[in-house]
Amino acid sequence: MLVLAVPMALEMVGESIFAVVDAFFISRLGPAALASAGLTETALDLVYAVAIGFSFAVTAVVSRRCGEKDRRGAARTAVQAIGLGVVVSVVLGALGVWFAGDILRLMGAEAETVAVGTTHARIMYAGMATILLLFLNNAILRGAGDAQAAMRALWLSNGINIVLDPLLIFGIGPFPELGLPGAAVATTIGRGTGVLYQLHVLTRGARLRIRRADIVRDWPVLRNLGRVSVGGIGQMLADMLPWILLIRIISSFGTIAVAGWVIAIRIALFVILPCWGLSNAASTLVGQNLGAGKPERAERAVWITAGWNMLFMGAVTGLFVGFAPRLAGIFTTDPEVLGIAAAALRIVAYGYVLYALGMVMRQAFNGAGDTRTPTWIDLICFWAIEIPLAWMLSRTALGVEGAFWAVAIAYSLSAVVSWLWFRRGKWKLHQV
């Protein structure tokens, strides 16, 4: 667990550092720029849903083939996943570029936010392939047990982005001053570099190596990936689409509310993403141990991972509850934005220990190839409970803070339901 979890957690640390640094520099351009970047990123949640949901299937199938000692089957699965990712990203990217301004308006952006952020949004959507392939290639590497390479890919891409961000946003030295679009250019260059590194590893690696003979269309493998990924994509859509509706509710309180929420979420990602990395170890271990015919060992790995994850998030809860204003103050001096960001940090953090448990349970199901169970849990907890609750609470004296309470309640409930379902053990019998 440690051999897999440490590099996976460090992989997500790189991603979380990127999110925080990106918000830090963009916040210097004002609330409108920060709100625009946040709305664009939220709209991209649809792409992340497809990428992450499909990556669940890729990790499950690759890890199962590796557990069966079928390395060529794992390589063929990788090729089909990459090819499908390229096709999907081209279609979605073209739509995003064409409708960038309309998407921002649909998200509830005010006129100033749309004017500031449309070019930034177009560049982000044009780089859609780098988003999808970065997720998919790392899913392949994790499924093969090469968590170190996945970690290095994200650290490389995020390191480049962190360096280029201030240079392109503010025009330091010989670099042009691009403002908010500069952040999108930096992000796309960084992610693109990470993808090139991943492809190098996949064609030269020791754990899984794609050969020329593997680069053919394989309909049975594609159908199997499609069958397994339906639940994963549905799961992530059920999880991420409510975030779009949630920020639509928050945007009804104005640009200041959106800016405060964006700051809070970027800080929260700083700890949540490494915990996702730790949870990914459970996914790989479940897939490989089920493939090797050791279901009890798979279950034990899940409980060990959950324990460490909950211990870490318990410590983070104390930090966020006690120092929320100071943490938010790193990004803004605007008292209104600061107040909303601090309130969001505190409220969401109350459920962190349960979130940690829920993350591991979800990834355990995904590692077994049972992507449908988390989908149904998400539909109930986030669609039937979170969004209606957010709307109702935000219309009370709580105001925008009511939406934050809805997030804490829904994610805590999701964790409890996932834990109860995991204990039934039906995931051990799932075939991929």
Short mmCIF file of N, CA, C and O in Angstrom, two decimals, residues 313-408:
data_model
loop_
_atom_site.label_atom_id
_atom_site.label_comp_id
_atom_site.label_asym_id
_atom_site.label_seq_id
_atom_site.Cartn_x
_atom_site.Cartn_y
_atom_site.Cartn_z
N MET A 313 -7.02 13.37 7.34
CA MET A 313 -8.06 14.38 7.15
C MET A 313 -8.60 14.91 8.48
O MET A 313 -9.08 16.04 8.55
N GLY A 314 -8.50 14.10 9.53
CA GLY A 314 -8.88 14.61 10.85
C GLY A 314 -7.98 15.74 11.29
O GLY A 314 -8.44 16.75 11.85
N ALA A 315 -6.67 15.61 11.02
CA ALA A 315 -5.73 16.68 11.36
C ALA A 315 -6.00 17.93 10.53
O ALA A 315 -5.93 19.06 11.02
N VAL A 316 -6.35 17.73 9.26
CA VAL A 316 -6.63 18.86 8.37
C VAL A 316 -7.88 19.61 8.83
O VAL A 316 -7.95 20.84 8.73
N THR A 317 -8.87 18.89 9.34
CA THR A 317 -10.09 19.53 9.83
C THR A 317 -9.77 20.56 10.90
O THR A 317 -10.27 21.70 10.86
N GLY A 318 -8.93 20.19 11.85
CA GLY A 318 -8.54 21.12 12.90
C GLY A 318 -7.84 22.35 12.35
O GLY A 318 -8.09 23.48 12.79
N LEU A 319 -6.98 22.16 11.35
CA LEU A 319 -6.26 23.27 10.73
C LEU A 319 -7.22 24.23 10.03
O LEU A 319 -7.13 25.45 10.22
N PHE A 320 -8.16 23.70 9.26
CA PHE A 320 -9.07 24.55 8.49
C PHE A 320 -10.06 25.27 9.39
O PHE A 320 -10.38 26.44 9.16
N VAL A 321 -10.58 24.58 10.39
CA VAL A 321 -11.55 25.21 11.28
C VAL A 321 -10.88 26.32 12.09
O VAL A 321 -11.45 27.39 12.32
N GLY A 322 -9.64 26.10 12.51
CA GLY A 322 -8.96 27.08 13.36
C GLY A 322 -8.34 28.25 12.62
O GLY A 322 -8.21 29.34 13.19
N PHE A 323 -7.95 28.03 11.36
CA PHE A 323 -7.18 29.07 10.66
C PHE A 323 -7.75 29.44 9.29
O PHE A 323 -7.01 29.91 8.42
N ALA A 324 -9.04 29.26 9.09
CA ALA A 324 -9.66 29.54 7.80
C ALA A 324 -9.42 30.97 7.31
O ALA A 324 -9.04 31.18 6.15
N PRO A 325 -9.62 32.02 8.14
CA PRO A 325 -9.39 33.39 7.64
C PRO A 325 -7.95 33.64 7.22
O PRO A 325 -7.70 34.33 6.22
N ARG A 326 -7.00 33.08 7.96
CA ARG A 326 -5.59 33.27 7.60
C ARG A 326 -5.25 32.58 6.28
O ARG A 326 -4.50 33.12 5.46
N LEU A 327 -5.80 31.39 6.08
CA LEU A 327 -5.55 30.67 4.83
C LEU A 327 -6.15 31.41 3.65
O LEU A 327 -5.51 31.58 2.61
N ALA A 328 -7.39 31.88 3.79
CA ALA A 328 -8.03 32.62 2.70
C ALA A 328 -7.35 33.95 2.47
O ALA A 328 -7.31 34.45 1.33
N GLY A 329 -6.78 34.54 3.53
CA GLY A 329 -6.12 35.83 3.41
C GLY A 329 -4.87 35.81 2.55
O GLY A 329 -4.38 36.87 2.13
N ILE A 330 -4.34 34.62 2.26
CA ILE A 330 -3.19 34.52 1.37
C ILE A 330 -3.57 34.94 -0.05
O ILE A 330 -2.73 35.46 -0.80
N PHE A 331 -4.85 34.78 -0.39
CA PHE A 331 -5.29 35.00 -1.76
C PHE A 331 -6.02 36.31 -1.98
O PHE A 331 -6.16 36.76 -3.11
N THR A 332 -6.53 36.92 -0.92
CA THR A 332 -7.31 38.14 -1.10
C THR A 332 -7.28 39.00 0.16
O THR A 332 -7.16 38.47 1.27
N THR A 333 -7.38 40.30 -0.07
CA THR A 333 -7.52 41.24 1.05
C THR A 333 -8.91 41.87 1.06
O THR A 333 -9.22 42.65 1.94
N ASP A 334 -9.72 41.53 0.06
CA ASP A 334 -11.09 42.04 -0.01
C ASP A 334 -11.88 41.43 1.14
O ASP A 334 -12.03 40.20 1.22
N PRO A 335 -12.42 42.24 2.06
CA PRO A 335 -13.09 41.68 3.24
C PRO A 335 -14.30 40.83 2.92
O PRO A 335 -14.57 39.83 3.60
N GLU A 336 -15.05 41.18 1.88
CA GLU A 336 -16.23 40.40 1.52
C GLU A 336 -15.85 39.04 0.96
O GLU A 336 -16.39 38.00 1.34
N VAL A 337 -14.89 39.05 0.04
CA VAL A 337 -14.41 37.79 -0.55
C VAL A 337 -13.79 36.92 0.53
O VAL A 337 -14.03 35.70 0.59
N LEU A 338 -13.01 37.55 1.41
CA LEU A 338 -12.34 36.82 2.49
C LEU A 338 -13.35 36.16 3.42
O LEU A 338 -13.19 35.00 3.82
N GLY A 339 -14.42 36.87 3.76
CA GLY A 339 -15.42 36.32 4.66
C GLY A 339 -16.12 35.10 4.09
O GLY A 339 -16.33 34.11 4.79
N ILE A 340 -16.47 35.16 2.81
CA ILE A 340 -17.14 34.03 2.17
C ILE A 340 -16.19 32.84 2.06
O ILE A 340 -16.57 31.69 2.33
N ALA A 341 -14.94 33.09 1.67
CA ALA A 341 -13.97 32.01 1.53
C ALA A 341 -13.72 31.30 2.86
O ALA A 341 -13.66 30.07 2.93
N ALA A 342 -13.56 32.08 3.93
CA ALA A 342 -13.30 31.50 5.25
C ALA A 342 -14.49 30.67 5.73
O ALA A 342 -14.33 29.58 6.29
N ALA A 343 -15.69 31.19 5.52
CA ALA A 343 -16.90 30.45 5.93
C ALA A 343 -17.01 29.13 5.17
O ALA A 343 -17.32 28.09 5.76
N ALA A 344 -16.74 29.16 3.87
CA ALA A 344 -16.82 27.95 3.06
C ALA A 344 -15.79 26.92 3.52
O ALA A 344 -16.10 25.72 3.63
N LEU A 345 -14.58 27.38 3.81
CA LEU A 345 -13.53 26.46 4.27
C LEU A 345 -13.93 25.76 5.56
O LEU A 345 -13.78 24.54 5.69
N ARG A 346 -14.43 26.52 6.52
CA ARG A 346 -14.80 25.95 7.82
C ARG A 346 -15.94 24.94 7.66
O ARG A 346 -15.88 23.83 8.19
N ILE A 347 -16.98 25.34 6.97
CA ILE A 347 -18.18 24.51 6.88
C ILE A 347 -17.88 23.20 6.15
O ILE A 347 -18.25 22.12 6.62
N VAL A 348 -17.21 23.28 5.02
CA VAL A 348 -16.91 22.07 4.25
C VAL A 348 -15.99 21.14 5.03
O VAL A 348 -16.11 19.91 4.96
N ALA A 349 -15.07 21.72 5.82
CA ALA A 349 -14.09 20.91 6.57
C ALA A 349 -14.74 20.05 7.66
O ALA A 349 -14.15 19.05 8.07
N TYR A 350 -15.92 20.41 8.12
CA TYR A 350 -16.57 19.62 9.17
C TYR A 350 -16.82 18.17 8.76
O TYR A 350 -16.95 17.30 9.62
N GLY A 351 -16.89 17.93 7.47
CA GLY A 351 -17.14 16.56 7.02
C GLY A 351 -15.92 15.84 6.49
O GLY A 351 -16.05 14.75 5.91
N TYR A 352 -14.73 16.40 6.70
CA TYR A 352 -13.52 15.84 6.07
C TYR A 352 -13.22 14.40 6.46
O TYR A 352 -12.77 13.61 5.63
N VAL A 353 -13.41 14.05 7.73
CA VAL A 353 -13.08 12.68 8.15
C VAL A 353 -13.94 11.67 7.40
O VAL A 353 -13.46 10.63 6.93
N LEU A 354 -15.22 11.97 7.27
CA LEU A 354 -16.09 11.09 6.51
C LEU A 354 -15.77 11.12 5.02
O LEU A 354 -15.87 10.10 4.33
N TYR A 355 -15.38 12.29 4.50
CA TYR A 355 -14.99 12.36 3.09
C TYR A 355 -13.86 11.37 2.83
O TYR A 355 -13.81 10.69 1.81
N ALA A 356 -12.89 11.32 3.75
CA ALA A 356 -11.72 10.45 3.59
C ALA A 356 -12.14 8.99 3.47
O ALA A 356 -11.61 8.24 2.64
N LEU A 357 -13.10 8.58 4.29
CA LEU A 357 -13.61 7.22 4.21
C LEU A 357 -14.31 6.99 2.88
O LEU A 357 -14.10 5.96 2.21
N GLY A 358 -15.15 7.94 2.48
CA GLY A 358 -15.90 7.80 1.23
C GLY A 358 -15.00 7.71 0.01
O GLY A 358 -15.29 6.97 -0.93
N MET A 359 -13.90 8.47 0.00
CA MET A 359 -12.96 8.41 -1.13
C MET A 359 -12.43 7.00 -1.34
O MET A 359 -12.38 6.50 -2.47
N VAL A 360 -12.02 6.37 -0.26
CA VAL A 360 -11.43 5.03 -0.35
C VAL A 360 -12.48 4.00 -0.76
O VAL A 360 -12.23 3.13 -1.59
N MET A 361 -13.69 4.09 -0.18
CA MET A 361 -14.75 3.16 -0.54
C MET A 361 -15.07 3.25 -2.04
O MET A 361 -15.24 2.25 -2.73
N ARG A 362 -15.16 4.47 -2.53
CA ARG A 362 -15.47 4.70 -3.95
C ARG A 362 -14.40 4.06 -4.84
O ARG A 362 -14.70 3.36 -5.80
N GLN A 363 -13.13 4.29 -4.51
CA GLN A 363 -12.06 3.76 -5.33
C GLN A 363 -11.95 2.25 -5.22
O GLN A 363 -11.50 1.58 -6.16
N ALA A 364 -12.36 1.69 -4.09
CA ALA A 364 -12.37 0.24 -3.95
C ALA A 364 -13.39 -0.38 -4.93
O ALA A 364 -13.10 -1.37 -5.61
N PHE A 365 -14.58 0.22 -5.00
CA PHE A 365 -15.58 -0.24 -5.97
C PHE A 365 -15.04 -0.13 -7.39
O PHE A 365 -15.18 -1.04 -8.21
N ASN A 366 -14.43 1.02 -7.70
CA ASN A 366 -13.92 1.25 -9.05
C ASN A 366 -12.81 0.27 -9.40
O ASN A 366 -12.73 -0.20 -10.53
N GLY A 367 -11.93 -0.01 -8.44
CA GLY A 367 -10.84 -0.95 -8.70
C GLY A 367 -11.35 -2.34 -9.00
O GLY A 367 -10.72 -3.10 -9.74
N ALA A 368 -12.50 -2.69 -8.43
CA ALA A 368 -13.10 -3.99 -8.69
C ALA A 368 -13.87 -4.00 -10.01
O ALA A 368 -14.36 -5.05 -10.44
N GLY A 369 -13.98 -2.83 -10.65
CA GLY A 369 -14.76 -2.72 -11.88
C GLY A 369 -16.23 -2.47 -11.64
O GLY A 369 -17.03 -2.40 -12.58
N ASP A 370 -16.63 -2.33 -10.37
CA ASP A 370 -18.03 -2.07 -10.03
C ASP A 370 -18.25 -0.56 -9.98
O ASP A 370 -18.33 0.04 -8.90
N THR A 371 -18.34 0.05 -11.16
CA THR A 371 -18.50 1.50 -11.22
C THR A 371 -19.96 1.94 -11.08
O THR A 371 -20.24 3.13 -10.94
N ARG A 372 -20.87 1.00 -11.13
CA ARG A 372 -22.30 1.35 -11.07
C ARG A 372 -22.76 1.68 -9.65
O ARG A 372 -23.60 2.55 -9.45
N THR A 373 -22.21 0.96 -8.66
CA THR A 373 -22.63 1.21 -7.28
C THR A 373 -22.36 2.65 -6.84
O THR A 373 -23.27 3.32 -6.32
N PRO A 374 -21.14 3.20 -7.04
CA PRO A 374 -20.93 4.61 -6.68
C PRO A 374 -21.81 5.56 -7.47
O PRO A 374 -22.17 6.63 -6.96
N THR A 375 -22.18 5.18 -8.70
CA THR A 375 -23.05 6.04 -9.50
C THR A 375 -24.41 6.21 -8.84
O THR A 375 -24.93 7.33 -8.72
N TRP A 376 -25.00 5.10 -8.40
CA TRP A 376 -26.31 5.17 -7.74
C TRP A 376 -26.23 5.93 -6.43
O TRP A 376 -27.13 6.71 -6.09
N ILE A 377 -25.14 5.73 -5.71
CA ILE A 377 -24.96 6.47 -4.44
C ILE A 377 -24.89 7.97 -4.71
O ILE A 377 -25.50 8.78 -4.01
N ASP A 378 -24.14 8.35 -5.76
CA ASP A 378 -24.00 9.77 -6.11
C ASP A 378 -25.32 10.37 -6.56
O ASP A 378 -25.65 11.52 -6.22
N LEU A 379 -26.09 9.63 -7.35
CA LEU A 379 -27.38 10.14 -7.82
C LEU A 379 -28.29 10.46 -6.64
O LEU A 379 -29.00 11.48 -6.65
N ILE A 380 -28.28 9.60 -5.66
CA ILE A 380 -29.14 9.82 -4.49
C ILE A 380 -28.62 10.97 -3.63
O ILE A 380 -29.37 11.89 -3.27
N CYS A 381 -27.33 10.92 -3.30
CA CYS A 381 -26.78 11.89 -2.34
C CYS A 381 -26.59 13.28 -2.91
O CYS A 381 -26.78 14.28 -2.20
N PHE A 382 -26.20 13.38 -4.19
CA PHE A 382 -25.88 14.69 -4.76
C PHE A 382 -27.02 15.30 -5.57
O PHE A 382 -27.23 16.50 -5.54
N TRP A 383 -27.75 14.47 -6.32
CA TRP A 383 -28.85 15.00 -7.10
C TRP A 383 -30.13 15.13 -6.28
O TRP A 383 -30.80 16.17 -6.33
N ALA A 384 -30.45 14.08 -5.53
CA ALA A 384 -31.72 14.08 -4.80
C ALA A 384 -31.64 14.85 -3.48
O ALA A 384 -32.66 15.28 -2.95
N ILE A 385 -30.40 15.02 -2.95
CA ILE A 385 -30.26 15.66 -1.64
C ILE A 385 -29.46 16.97 -1.72
O ILE A 385 -29.96 18.02 -1.29
N GLU A 386 -28.24 16.93 -2.25
CA GLU A 386 -27.37 18.11 -2.17
C GLU A 386 -27.94 19.35 -2.85
O GLU A 386 -28.03 20.42 -2.24
N ILE A 387 -28.33 19.21 -4.13
CA ILE A 387 -28.76 20.39 -4.88
C ILE A 387 -30.07 20.96 -4.35
O ILE A 387 -30.17 22.18 -4.10
N PRO A 388 -31.11 20.15 -4.12
CA PRO A 388 -32.33 20.73 -3.52
C PRO A 388 -32.05 21.35 -2.15
O PRO A 388 -32.60 22.42 -1.83
N LEU A 389 -31.19 20.69 -1.36
CA LEU A 389 -30.87 21.23 -0.03
C LEU A 389 -30.10 22.54 -0.15
O LEU A 389 -30.35 23.49 0.62
N ALA A 390 -29.18 22.62 -1.09
CA ALA A 390 -28.41 23.86 -1.30
C ALA A 390 -29.34 25.01 -1.68
O ALA A 390 -29.18 26.14 -1.19
N TRP A 391 -30.27 24.73 -2.56
CA TRP A 391 -31.19 25.78 -2.99
C TRP A 391 -32.06 26.24 -1.82
O TRP A 391 -32.24 27.45 -1.59
N MET A 392 -32.59 25.29 -1.06
CA MET A 392 -33.49 25.65 0.05
C MET A 392 -32.75 26.39 1.16
O MET A 392 -33.22 27.42 1.65
N LEU A 393 -31.57 25.89 1.55
CA LEU A 393 -30.82 26.52 2.64
C LEU A 393 -30.31 27.91 2.25
O LEU A 393 -30.23 28.81 3.08
N SER A 394 -29.94 28.08 0.97
CA SER A 394 -29.44 29.39 0.53
C SER A 394 -30.55 30.43 0.47
O SER A 394 -30.27 31.63 0.38
N ARG A 395 -31.80 29.99 0.52
CA ARG A 395 -32.94 30.92 0.51
C ARG A 395 -33.40 31.26 1.92
O ARG A 395 -34.38 31.97 2.10
N THR A 396 -32.69 30.74 2.92
CA THR A 396 -33.00 31.05 4.32
C THR A 396 -32.06 32.15 4.80
O THR A 396 -31.32 32.75 4.02
N ALA A 397 -32.04 32.36 6.12
CA ALA A 397 -31.15 33.36 6.71
C ALA A 397 -29.68 32.99 6.53
O ALA A 397 -28.80 33.85 6.65
N LEU A 398 -29.38 31.74 6.22
CA LEU A 398 -27.99 31.32 6.00
C LEU A 398 -27.40 31.96 4.75
O LEU A 398 -26.18 32.13 4.66
N GLY A 399 -28.23 32.29 3.77
CA GLY A 399 -27.74 32.88 2.53
C GLY A 399 -26.84 31.91 1.78
O GLY A 399 -27.09 30.71 1.75
N VAL A 400 -25.74 32.42 1.22
CA VAL A 400 -24.85 31.59 0.42
C VAL A 400 -24.21 30.49 1.25
O VAL A 400 -23.85 29.42 0.73
N GLU A 401 -24.09 30.68 2.56
CA GLU A 401 -23.51 29.64 3.42
C GLU A 401 -24.37 28.38 3.45
O GLU A 401 -23.88 27.28 3.73
N GLY A 402 -25.65 28.52 3.14
CA GLY A 402 -26.52 27.35 3.08
C GLY A 402 -26.06 26.36 2.03
O GLY A 402 -26.17 25.13 2.21
N ALA A 403 -25.52 26.88 0.90
CA ALA A 403 -25.00 26.00 -0.14
C ALA A 403 -23.79 25.22 0.37
O ALA A 403 -23.59 24.05 0.03
N PHE A 404 -22.96 25.88 1.20
CA PHE A 404 -21.77 25.21 1.74
C PHE A 404 -22.17 24.08 2.69
O PHE A 404 -21.56 23.01 2.69
N TRP A 405 -23.21 24.32 3.50
CA TRP A 405 -23.68 23.28 4.42
C TRP A 405 -24.24 22.08 3.65
O TRP A 405 -24.06 20.93 4.08
N ALA A 406 -24.86 22.34 2.52
CA ALA A 406 -25.41 21.24 1.72
C ALA A 406 -24.30 20.33 1.22
O ALA A 406 -24.46 19.11 1.17
N VAL A 407 -23.15 20.91 0.85
CA VAL A 407 -22.00 20.12 0.40
C VAL A 407 -21.51 19.20 1.52
O VAL A 407 -21.29 18.00 1.33
N ALA A 408 -21.34 19.77 2.72
CA ALA A 408 -20.85 18.98 3.86
C ALA A 408 -21.80 17.84 4.19
O ALA A 408 -21.36 16.71 4.45
#
